[in-house]
Amino acid sequence: MSDLRTDLDDLSASASARVAGSETVAAVDVLRHELLGRSGRLAAVMRQLGSVPTEERPAIGQRANEVRRQLESAIAKRLKELESGDLAERLASEAIDMSAPGRPLAGGHLHPVQTLMRDLREIFHAFGFEVFEGPEIETDEYNFELLNIPADHPARDLWDTLFVAEPGSVEARQSRPAEDGTILRTHTSPVQMRAMHALEAPIRVLTPGRCFRYEAVDASHAFEFFQVEGLVVDRDTSLADLKGLLEEVARALYGRDVRTRFRPGYYPFTEPSVAFDIGCLVCGGEGCPACGRSGWMTILGAGMVHPIVLRNGGFDPAEYQGYAFGMGPDRMTMLRHGIGDIRLFFSADQRFTTQFAEGR
Ligand code: DAH
């Protein structure tokens, strides 16, 4: 029956176009089902074969098989195209550009307080000072007694102390420790005594280190902080030497134009004692909240080594003199960068610390 032949021709033409136009593997599968499935279009034609006159059947059957093969191969071809297209696309999307530069690794850098301490080492090195370090856990004897701060001296109030109760534990107390009590050093001054016991005159040492105090923490106080101590012992040293040295150091750190002044101070281990100020870096000396409206900021304490301290260190005060100074690099770093809160130094907050990645 020529009707069936026409159906087959139509099917062949339209189906081939639809297979070729399918955009996805899933669409081709749907189409395969629609055309070649058991209740598909080709099967529908075949079911009508019984109504075709016997002599026409072989030709129509042959034509139907031709169309089946043709559709099968069109479907297989299209699937292959789509699959290799998908693969090409995937490969393109996963491609690695071997020539692209690598991502930079985030490198570490010095903490701004450490940078300042390194600068201090360098500056003092130029004046002939060598670094001499002492322990963070100290004895009462070295931290106080030998520095002319006896147990009942009111000056002890200046150094609220953390006492080590037993190995591995730190107990906060403000009373005197047990006989053999050890403490966390409240300043680096005990290293003066250790240097005098270890070295011969002339002594010129710089002793940087961590210190601890029983302090309530706020924007300008921490219970853990740094100091950099200096000690000179020689036969012919004077307060004038100390003044000249500290003025040069201030210029090296804060610039040639920095203003400086010395004020009388009090420390049990120096006589006379001085406080050393620089002109406020925030307001330039006019007075602002950062300098307590005075126009000045104190950066260190200093003085001529007390005769009792020299004697405790093994030097005859009739023959030797010395000067000493102690500064707070945390505070000096705050001044250098205009940082308003000391707690930032211990915060480990990268938004803060990475601002100092250049070192200075
Ligand atoms: N040790 C003192 C303190 O912690 C600082 C100090 C003052 C150190 C005068 C000195 C000095 O060497 O001579 O406050």
mmCIF file of C-alpha atoms and ligand atoms in Angstrom:
data_model
loop_
_atom_site.group_PDB
_atom_site.id
_atom_site.type_symbol
_atom_site.label_atom_id
_atom_site.label_comp_id
_atom_site.label_asym_id
_atom_site.label_seq_id
_atom_site.Cartn_x
_atom_site.Cartn_y
_atom_site.Cartn_z
ATOM 1 C CA MET A 1 0.000 0.000 0.000
ATOM 2 C CA SER A 2 1.531 3.202 -1.139
ATOM 3 C CA ASP A 3 0.128 5.050 1.960
ATOM 4 C CA LEU A 4 2.444 3.104 4.197
ATOM 5 C CA ARG A 5 5.381 3.790 1.898
ATOM 6 C CA THR A 6 4.623 7.520 2.094
ATOM 7 C CA ASP A 7 4.428 7.275 5.895
ATOM 8 C CA LEU A 8 7.823 5.627 5.942
ATOM 9 C CA ASP A 9 9.326 8.265 3.661
ATOM 10 C CA ASP A 10 7.894 11.055 5.832
ATOM 11 C CA LEU A 11 9.120 9.374 8.967
ATOM 12 C CA SER A 12 12.576 8.961 7.494
ATOM 13 C CA ALA A 13 12.811 12.599 6.416
ATOM 14 C CA SER A 14 11.343 14.312 9.480
ATOM 15 C CA ALA A 15 12.919 11.990 12.053
ATOM 16 C CA SER A 16 16.402 12.363 10.592
ATOM 17 C CA ALA A 17 16.123 16.136 10.868
ATOM 18 C CA ARG A 18 14.868 15.951 14.463
ATOM 19 C CA VAL A 19 17.672 13.603 15.530
ATOM 20 C CA ALA A 20 20.264 15.838 13.949
ATOM 21 C CA GLY A 21 18.743 18.869 15.714
ATOM 22 C CA SER A 22 18.680 17.350 19.203
ATOM 23 C CA GLU A 23 20.851 19.323 21.576
ATOM 24 C CA THR A 24 21.316 16.892 24.451
ATOM 25 C CA VAL A 25 21.881 13.197 25.027
ATOM 26 C CA ALA A 26 18.628 13.071 27.006
ATOM 27 C CA ALA A 27 16.668 14.600 24.093
ATOM 28 C CA VAL A 28 18.065 11.955 21.733
ATOM 29 C CA ASP A 29 17.003 9.210 24.159
ATOM 30 C CA VAL A 30 13.467 10.559 24.269
ATOM 31 C CA LEU A 31 13.411 10.677 20.481
ATOM 32 C CA ARG A 32 14.751 7.137 20.171
ATOM 33 C CA HIS A 33 11.882 5.941 22.343
ATOM 34 C CA GLU A 34 9.329 7.894 20.303
ATOM 35 C CA LEU A 35 10.615 6.584 16.954
ATOM 36 C CA LEU A 36 11.928 3.086 17.575
ATOM 37 C CA GLY A 37 10.281 2.056 20.844
ATOM 38 C CA ARG A 38 7.732 -0.703 21.108
ATOM 39 C CA SER A 39 4.848 1.719 20.815
ATOM 40 C CA GLY A 40 6.866 4.087 18.672
ATOM 41 C CA ARG A 41 6.217 5.485 15.211
ATOM 42 C CA LEU A 42 8.020 2.731 13.271
ATOM 43 C CA ALA A 43 6.265 0.002 15.267
ATOM 44 C CA ALA A 44 2.925 1.635 14.413
ATOM 45 C CA VAL A 45 3.753 1.412 10.687
ATOM 46 C CA MET A 46 4.775 -2.223 11.008
ATOM 47 C CA ARG A 47 1.540 -3.107 12.749
ATOM 48 C CA GLN A 48 -0.326 -2.018 9.635
ATOM 49 C CA LEU A 49 1.759 -4.343 7.429
ATOM 50 C CA GLY A 50 -0.913 -7.061 7.746
ATOM 51 C CA SER A 51 -3.402 -4.925 5.818
ATOM 52 C CA VAL A 52 -1.015 -4.491 2.890
ATOM 53 C CA PRO A 53 -1.589 -6.746 -0.170
ATOM 54 C CA THR A 54 0.758 -9.752 -0.020
ATOM 55 C CA GLU A 55 2.725 -8.862 -3.131
ATOM 56 C CA GLU A 56 3.584 -5.398 -1.777
ATOM 57 C CA ARG A 57 4.607 -6.604 1.686
ATOM 58 C CA PRO A 58 8.258 -7.563 1.005
ATOM 59 C CA ALA A 59 9.061 -4.176 -0.547
ATOM 60 C CA ILE A 60 7.406 -2.200 2.283
ATOM 61 C CA GLY A 61 9.023 -4.447 4.893
ATOM 62 C CA GLN A 62 12.370 -3.888 3.287
ATOM 63 C CA ARG A 63 11.808 -0.159 3.222
ATOM 64 C CA ALA A 64 10.798 -0.218 6.931
ATOM 65 C CA ASN A 65 14.041 -2.029 7.822
ATOM 66 C CA GLU A 66 15.968 0.516 5.814
ATOM 67 C CA VAL A 67 14.339 3.354 7.729
ATOM 68 C CA ARG A 68 15.045 1.592 11.060
ATOM 69 C CA ARG A 69 18.742 1.206 10.193
ATOM 70 C CA GLN A 70 18.894 4.751 8.949
ATOM 71 C CA LEU A 71 17.339 6.122 12.175
ATOM 72 C CA GLU A 72 19.507 3.901 14.355
ATOM 73 C CA SER A 73 22.654 5.101 12.687
ATOM 74 C CA ALA A 74 21.499 8.750 12.785
ATOM 75 C CA ILE A 75 20.816 8.372 16.515
ATOM 76 C CA ALA A 76 24.168 6.694 17.161
ATOM 77 C CA LYS A 77 25.976 9.370 15.188
ATOM 78 C CA ARG A 78 24.226 12.196 17.018
ATOM 79 C CA LEU A 79 24.929 10.621 20.433
ATOM 80 C CA LYS A 80 28.574 10.329 19.573
ATOM 81 C CA GLU A 81 28.690 13.959 18.506
ATOM 82 C CA LEU A 82 26.951 15.120 21.665
ATOM 83 C CA GLU A 83 29.108 13.003 23.958
ATOM 84 C CA SER A 84 32.332 14.155 22.422
ATOM 85 C CA GLY A 85 31.001 17.707 22.461
ATOM 86 C CA ASP A 86 30.246 17.387 26.203
ATOM 87 C CA LEU A 87 33.691 15.999 26.785
ATOM 88 C CA ALA A 88 35.336 18.787 24.864
ATOM 89 C CA GLU A 89 33.350 21.288 26.857
ATOM 90 C CA ARG A 90 34.299 19.638 30.150
ATOM 91 C CA LEU A 91 37.930 19.497 29.186
ATOM 92 C CA ALA A 92 37.791 23.142 28.202
ATOM 93 C CA SER A 93 36.240 24.116 31.519
ATOM 94 C CA GLU A 94 38.743 22.077 33.524
ATOM 95 C CA ALA A 95 41.747 23.141 31.546
ATOM 96 C CA ILE A 96 44.794 24.207 33.565
ATOM 97 C CA ASP A 97 46.935 27.008 32.240
ATOM 98 C CA MET A 98 50.392 25.738 33.033
ATOM 99 C CA SER A 99 51.910 29.080 32.079
ATOM 100 C CA ALA A 100 49.818 31.106 34.559
ATOM 101 C CA PRO A 101 51.853 32.583 37.444
ATOM 102 C CA GLY A 102 51.310 30.883 40.840
ATOM 103 C CA ARG A 103 49.232 32.431 43.581
ATOM 104 C CA PRO A 104 51.477 34.236 46.055
ATOM 105 C CA LEU A 105 51.801 32.547 49.460
ATOM 106 C CA ALA A 106 50.990 34.818 52.390
ATOM 107 C CA GLY A 107 54.368 35.248 54.053
ATOM 108 C CA GLY A 108 54.812 36.035 57.734
ATOM 109 C CA HIS A 109 56.363 39.246 58.983
ATOM 110 C CA LEU A 110 57.560 40.817 62.189
ATOM 111 C CA HIS A 111 55.172 42.170 64.779
ATOM 112 C CA PRO A 112 55.493 45.977 64.906
ATOM 113 C CA VAL A 113 56.827 45.817 68.485
ATOM 114 C CA GLN A 114 59.524 43.375 67.368
ATOM 115 C CA THR A 115 60.391 45.676 64.481
ATOM 116 C CA LEU A 116 60.918 48.530 66.903
ATOM 117 C CA MET A 117 63.016 46.323 69.187
ATOM 118 C CA ARG A 118 65.189 45.341 66.227
ATOM 119 C CA ASP A 119 65.619 48.996 65.360
ATOM 120 C CA LEU A 120 66.696 49.644 68.958
ATOM 121 C CA ARG A 121 69.237 46.826 68.787
ATOM 122 C CA GLU A 122 70.660 48.288 65.610
ATOM 123 C CA ILE A 123 70.845 51.825 66.967
ATOM 124 C CA PHE A 124 72.471 50.748 70.237
ATOM 125 C CA HIS A 125 74.784 48.402 68.401
ATOM 126 C CA ALA A 126 76.192 51.478 66.654
ATOM 127 C CA PHE A 127 76.986 52.868 70.134
ATOM 128 C CA GLY A 128 78.848 49.715 71.118
ATOM 129 C CA PHE A 129 76.109 47.898 73.069
ATOM 130 C CA GLU A 130 75.814 44.118 72.931
ATOM 131 C CA VAL A 131 72.646 42.165 73.697
ATOM 132 C CA PHE A 132 72.575 40.339 77.040
ATOM 133 C CA GLU A 133 69.428 38.435 78.004
ATOM 134 C CA GLY A 134 68.112 37.128 81.315
ATOM 135 C CA PRO A 135 65.337 34.770 82.494
ATOM 136 C CA GLU A 136 61.625 35.658 82.555
ATOM 137 C CA ILE A 137 61.144 33.711 85.789
ATOM 138 C CA GLU A 138 63.247 35.564 88.324
ATOM 139 C CA THR A 139 64.023 35.439 91.992
ATOM 140 C CA ASP A 140 62.825 38.067 94.410
ATOM 141 C CA GLU A 141 66.507 38.734 95.110
ATOM 142 C CA TYR A 142 67.390 39.745 91.553
ATOM 143 C CA ASN A 143 64.115 41.434 90.656
ATOM 144 C CA PHE A 144 64.038 43.566 93.836
ATOM 145 C CA GLU A 145 66.465 42.967 96.659
ATOM 146 C CA LEU A 146 69.788 43.478 94.844
ATOM 147 C CA LEU A 147 68.327 46.491 93.017
ATOM 148 C CA ASN A 148 67.959 48.293 96.340
ATOM 149 C CA ILE A 149 64.235 47.547 96.681
ATOM 150 C CA PRO A 150 63.959 45.798 100.064
ATOM 151 C CA ALA A 151 60.900 43.752 100.975
ATOM 152 C CA ASP A 152 59.077 46.455 102.890
ATOM 153 C CA HIS A 153 60.059 49.361 100.691
ATOM 154 C CA PRO A 154 57.031 51.320 99.449
ATOM 155 C CA ALA A 155 58.590 51.436 95.970
ATOM 156 C CA ARG A 156 57.514 47.804 95.569
ATOM 157 C CA ASP A 157 54.045 49.182 94.931
ATOM 158 C CA LEU A 158 55.386 50.337 91.549
ATOM 159 C CA TRP A 159 55.705 46.718 90.469
ATOM 160 C CA ASP A 160 52.577 44.664 91.082
ATOM 161 C CA THR A 161 53.972 41.191 90.969
ATOM 162 C CA LEU A 162 52.925 37.756 89.776
ATOM 163 C CA PHE A 163 54.413 35.089 92.054
ATOM 164 C CA VAL A 164 55.183 31.563 90.927
ATOM 165 C CA ALA A 165 53.518 29.352 93.538
ATOM 166 C CA GLU A 166 54.909 26.024 92.376
ATOM 167 C CA PRO A 167 56.470 24.830 89.135
ATOM 168 C CA GLY A 168 54.010 25.226 86.304
ATOM 169 C CA SER A 169 51.527 27.460 88.098
ATOM 170 C CA VAL A 170 51.411 31.206 88.406
ATOM 171 C CA GLU A 171 49.574 32.747 91.301
ATOM 172 C CA ALA A 172 48.666 36.382 91.379
ATOM 173 C CA ARG A 173 49.557 37.817 94.771
ATOM 174 C CA GLN A 174 50.711 41.149 95.987
ATOM 175 C CA SER A 175 52.322 39.965 99.173
ATOM 176 C CA ARG A 176 55.900 38.868 99.601
ATOM 177 C CA PRO A 177 56.662 35.400 98.228
ATOM 178 C CA ALA A 178 57.909 32.493 100.300
ATOM 179 C CA GLU A 179 61.602 32.408 101.202
ATOM 180 C CA ASP A 180 62.778 30.773 97.989
ATOM 181 C CA GLY A 181 59.895 32.254 95.995
ATOM 182 C CA THR A 182 60.269 32.875 92.312
ATOM 183 C CA ILE A 183 58.318 35.474 90.394
ATOM 184 C CA LEU A 184 57.644 36.563 86.838
ATOM 185 C CA ARG A 185 60.033 39.472 86.379
ATOM 186 C CA THR A 186 58.254 42.807 86.584
ATOM 187 C CA HIS A 187 60.990 44.601 84.609
ATOM 188 C CA THR A 188 64.234 43.827 82.804
ATOM 189 C CA SER A 189 66.296 45.611 85.486
ATOM 190 C CA PRO A 190 67.331 42.315 87.174
ATOM 191 C CA VAL A 191 69.333 41.591 84.031
ATOM 192 C CA GLN A 192 71.541 44.573 84.991
ATOM 193 C CA MET A 193 72.582 42.616 88.052
ATOM 194 C CA ARG A 194 73.050 39.401 86.069
ATOM 195 C CA ALA A 195 75.242 41.268 83.587
ATOM 196 C CA MET A 196 77.359 42.770 86.379
ATOM 197 C CA HIS A 197 77.799 39.313 87.890
ATOM 198 C CA ALA A 198 78.722 37.771 84.546
ATOM 199 C CA LEU A 199 80.846 40.429 82.844
ATOM 200 C CA GLU A 200 83.942 42.518 83.542
ATOM 201 C CA ALA A 201 83.983 46.306 83.173
ATOM 202 C CA PRO A 202 83.629 48.114 80.878
ATOM 203 C CA ILE A 203 80.051 46.872 80.467
ATOM 204 C CA ARG A 204 77.774 48.103 77.678
ATOM 205 C CA VAL A 205 74.720 45.866 77.386
ATOM 206 C CA LEU A 206 71.218 46.086 75.980
ATOM 207 C CA THR A 207 68.714 43.667 77.507
ATOM 208 C CA PRO A 208 65.434 43.294 75.651
ATOM 209 C CA GLY A 209 62.760 41.004 77.049
ATOM 210 C CA ARG A 210 59.251 40.180 78.138
ATOM 211 C CA CYS A 211 57.961 41.385 81.518
ATOM 212 C CA PHE A 212 54.821 40.695 83.543
ATOM 213 C CA ARG A 213 52.759 42.607 86.052
ATOM 214 C CA TYR A 214 49.602 42.053 88.040
ATOM 215 C CA GLU A 215 47.703 44.740 86.111
ATOM 216 C CA ALA A 216 44.109 45.373 85.191
ATOM 217 C CA VAL A 217 44.162 45.368 81.392
ATOM 218 C CA ASP A 218 42.949 48.460 79.570
ATOM 219 C CA ALA A 219 43.870 50.513 76.492
ATOM 220 C CA SER A 220 47.248 51.477 77.944
ATOM 221 C CA HIS A 221 48.025 48.612 80.368
ATOM 222 C CA ALA A 222 48.823 44.965 79.690
ATOM 223 C CA PHE A 223 49.838 42.262 82.168
ATOM 224 C CA GLU A 224 52.482 41.169 79.698
ATOM 225 C CA PHE A 225 54.715 43.610 77.826
ATOM 226 C CA PHE A 226 58.260 44.242 76.685
ATOM 227 C CA GLN A 227 61.097 46.308 78.023
ATOM 228 C CA VAL A 228 64.495 47.172 76.639
ATOM 229 C CA GLU A 229 67.028 47.891 79.351
ATOM 230 C CA GLY A 230 70.482 49.357 78.970
ATOM 231 C CA LEU A 231 73.447 49.349 81.329
ATOM 232 C CA VAL A 232 76.862 50.959 81.124
ATOM 233 C CA VAL A 233 79.485 50.454 83.836
ATOM 234 C CA ASP A 234 82.871 52.080 83.426
ATOM 235 C CA ARG A 235 85.448 54.198 85.219
ATOM 236 C CA ASP A 236 84.431 57.493 83.688
ATOM 237 C CA THR A 237 80.749 57.739 82.860
ATOM 238 C CA SER A 238 78.447 60.645 83.609
ATOM 239 C CA LEU A 239 74.893 61.858 83.364
ATOM 240 C CA ALA A 240 76.028 63.955 80.371
ATOM 241 C CA ASP A 241 76.936 60.729 78.498
ATOM 242 C CA LEU A 242 73.503 59.326 79.266
ATOM 243 C CA LYS A 243 71.757 62.478 78.050
ATOM 244 C CA GLY A 244 73.744 62.636 74.832
ATOM 245 C CA LEU A 245 73.130 58.957 74.100
ATOM 246 C CA LEU A 246 69.366 59.091 74.699
ATOM 247 C CA GLU A 247 68.959 62.213 72.585
ATOM 248 C CA GLU A 248 70.733 60.542 69.680
ATOM 249 C CA VAL A 249 68.607 57.413 70.076
ATOM 250 C CA ALA A 250 65.390 59.472 70.041
ATOM 251 C CA ARG A 251 66.512 61.185 66.801
ATOM 252 C CA ALA A 252 67.406 57.873 65.191
ATOM 253 C CA LEU A 253 63.995 56.440 66.108
ATOM 254 C CA TYR A 254 61.638 59.358 65.626
ATOM 255 C CA GLY A 255 63.515 61.684 63.261
ATOM 256 C CA ARG A 256 66.023 64.555 63.557
ATOM 257 C CA ASP A 257 63.353 67.068 64.530
ATOM 258 C CA VAL A 258 62.035 65.256 67.567
ATOM 259 C CA ARG A 259 62.007 67.397 70.730
ATOM 260 C CA THR A 260 63.314 65.870 73.960
ATOM 261 C CA ARG A 261 63.497 66.747 77.647
ATOM 262 C CA PHE A 262 64.713 65.236 80.915
ATOM 263 C CA ARG A 263 62.744 65.481 84.134
ATOM 264 C CA PRO A 264 63.703 64.422 87.650
ATOM 265 C CA GLY A 265 62.387 60.966 88.467
ATOM 266 C CA TYR A 266 62.618 58.349 91.152
ATOM 267 C CA TYR A 267 63.866 54.774 90.974
ATOM 268 C CA PRO A 268 65.470 52.952 93.905
ATOM 269 C CA PHE A 269 68.285 51.621 91.711
ATOM 270 C CA THR A 270 69.468 54.937 90.241
ATOM 271 C CA GLU A 271 70.648 58.197 91.816
ATOM 272 C CA PRO A 272 69.936 60.686 90.394
ATOM 273 C CA SER A 273 66.975 59.303 88.418
ATOM 274 C CA VAL A 274 65.387 60.917 85.388
ATOM 275 C CA ALA A 275 62.389 60.493 83.130
ATOM 276 C CA PHE A 276 62.990 61.083 79.429
ATOM 277 C CA ASP A 277 60.196 62.612 77.331
ATOM 278 C CA ILE A 278 59.761 63.320 73.646
ATOM 279 C CA GLY A 279 57.499 65.990 72.176
ATOM 280 C CA CYS A 280 54.072 64.463 71.520
ATOM 281 C CA LEU A 281 54.062 62.890 68.065
ATOM 282 C CA VAL A 282 50.299 63.188 67.770
ATOM 283 C CA CYS A 283 49.801 66.921 68.403
ATOM 284 C CA GLY A 284 53.361 68.180 67.938
ATOM 285 C CA GLY A 285 53.435 69.615 71.457
ATOM 286 C CA GLU A 286 50.200 71.609 71.602
ATOM 287 C CA GLY A 287 48.518 69.190 73.982
ATOM 288 C CA CYS A 288 46.015 66.483 73.065
ATOM 289 C CA PRO A 289 44.297 63.487 74.686
ATOM 290 C CA ALA A 290 47.156 61.169 73.644
ATOM 291 C CA CYS A 291 49.716 63.122 75.729
ATOM 292 C CA GLY A 292 47.372 64.037 78.573
ATOM 293 C CA ARG A 293 47.363 67.616 77.201
ATOM 294 C CA SER A 294 50.966 68.111 78.314
ATOM 295 C CA GLY A 295 52.568 68.075 74.847
ATOM 296 C CA TRP A 296 55.103 65.479 76.076
ATOM 297 C CA MET A 297 55.251 61.700 76.179
ATOM 298 C CA THR A 298 57.494 59.757 78.531
ATOM 299 C CA ILE A 299 59.343 56.935 76.774
ATOM 300 C CA LEU A 300 61.828 55.800 79.399
ATOM 301 C CA GLY A 301 63.257 55.986 82.888
ATOM 302 C CA ALA A 302 66.982 56.276 83.508
ATOM 303 C CA GLY A 303 69.677 57.426 85.875
ATOM 304 C CA MET A 304 73.133 56.895 87.322
ATOM 305 C CA VAL A 305 73.439 53.412 88.818
ATOM 306 C CA HIS A 306 72.981 53.623 92.594
ATOM 307 C CA PRO A 307 76.205 52.950 94.583
ATOM 308 C CA ILE A 308 74.454 50.146 96.499
ATOM 309 C CA VAL A 309 73.511 48.483 93.199
ATOM 310 C CA LEU A 310 77.086 48.807 91.901
ATOM 311 C CA ARG A 311 78.374 47.224 95.089
ATOM 312 C CA ASN A 312 75.785 44.398 94.861
ATOM 313 C CA GLY A 313 77.040 43.853 91.325
ATOM 314 C CA GLY A 314 80.617 43.492 92.519
ATOM 315 C CA PHE A 315 81.934 46.948 91.574
ATOM 316 C CA ASP A 316 83.521 49.470 93.934
ATOM 317 C CA PRO A 317 81.491 52.696 93.618
ATOM 318 C CA ALA A 318 84.599 54.711 94.439
ATOM 319 C CA GLU A 319 86.181 53.425 91.257
ATOM 320 C CA TYR A 320 83.253 52.731 88.910
ATOM 321 C CA GLN A 321 80.132 54.559 87.879
ATOM 322 C CA GLY A 322 77.436 53.590 85.507
ATOM 323 C CA TYR A 323 74.183 54.636 83.963
ATOM 324 C CA ALA A 324 71.109 52.635 83.151
ATOM 325 C CA PHE A 325 67.853 53.124 81.335
ATOM 326 C CA GLY A 326 64.682 51.149 80.769
ATOM 327 C CA MET A 327 62.129 51.736 78.039
ATOM 328 C CA GLY A 328 58.792 50.322 76.959
ATOM 329 C CA PRO A 329 58.810 49.291 73.298
ATOM 330 C CA ASP A 330 55.058 48.610 73.313
ATOM 331 C CA ARG A 331 54.335 52.223 74.157
ATOM 332 C CA MET A 332 57.049 53.460 71.803
ATOM 333 C CA THR A 333 55.481 51.443 68.970
ATOM 334 C CA MET A 334 52.091 52.970 69.769
ATOM 335 C CA LEU A 335 53.702 56.407 69.458
ATOM 336 C CA ARG A 336 55.475 55.504 66.237
ATOM 337 C CA HIS A 337 52.311 54.352 64.449
ATOM 338 C CA GLY A 338 49.629 56.312 66.280
ATOM 339 C CA ILE A 339 48.071 53.162 67.786
ATOM 340 C CA GLY A 340 45.522 53.929 70.480
ATOM 341 C CA ASP A 341 45.081 50.569 72.237
ATOM 342 C CA ILE A 342 47.839 48.287 73.540
ATOM 343 C CA ARG A 343 45.477 45.282 73.499
ATOM 344 C CA LEU A 344 45.721 45.211 69.698
ATOM 345 C CA PHE A 345 49.306 43.960 70.090
ATOM 346 C CA PHE A 346 48.072 40.746 71.731
ATOM 347 C CA SER A 347 44.889 40.317 69.713
ATOM 348 C CA ALA A 348 46.359 38.239 66.866
ATOM 349 C CA ASP A 349 43.819 40.054 64.686
ATOM 350 C CA GLN A 350 45.191 39.932 61.169
ATOM 351 C CA ARG A 351 43.284 43.043 60.145
ATOM 352 C CA PHE A 352 45.642 44.789 62.559
ATOM 353 C CA THR A 353 48.897 42.864 62.210
ATOM 354 C CA THR A 354 49.014 42.715 58.408
ATOM 355 C CA GLN A 355 49.124 46.515 58.297
ATOM 356 C CA PHE A 356 52.748 46.156 59.375
ATOM 357 C CA ALA A 357 53.752 43.633 56.712
ATOM 358 C CA GLU A 358 56.385 46.014 55.358
ATOM 359 C CA GLY A 359 58.171 45.827 58.677
ATOM 360 C CA ARG A 360 57.949 49.522 59.361
HETATM 361 N N1 DAH B 1 62.749 49.179 85.675
HETATM 362 C C1 DAH B 1 62.012 50.417 85.548
HETATM 363 C C2 DAH B 1 60.535 50.127 85.385
HETATM 364 O O1 DAH B 1 60.177 49.032 85.143
HETATM 365 C C3 DAH B 1 62.500 51.204 84.365
HETATM 366 C C4 DAH B 1 63.863 51.748 84.590
HETATM 367 C C5 DAH B 1 64.024 52.988 85.161
HETATM 368 C C6 DAH B 1 64.990 51.020 84.259
HETATM 369 C C7 DAH B 1 65.283 53.511 85.389
HETATM 370 C C8 DAH B 1 66.269 51.539 84.469
HETATM 371 C C9 DAH B 1 66.387 52.792 85.039
HETATM 372 O O2 DAH B 1 67.382 50.878 84.160
HETATM 373 O O3 DAH B 1 67.643 53.296 85.259
HETATM 374 O O4 DAH B 1 59.742 51.005 85.526
#
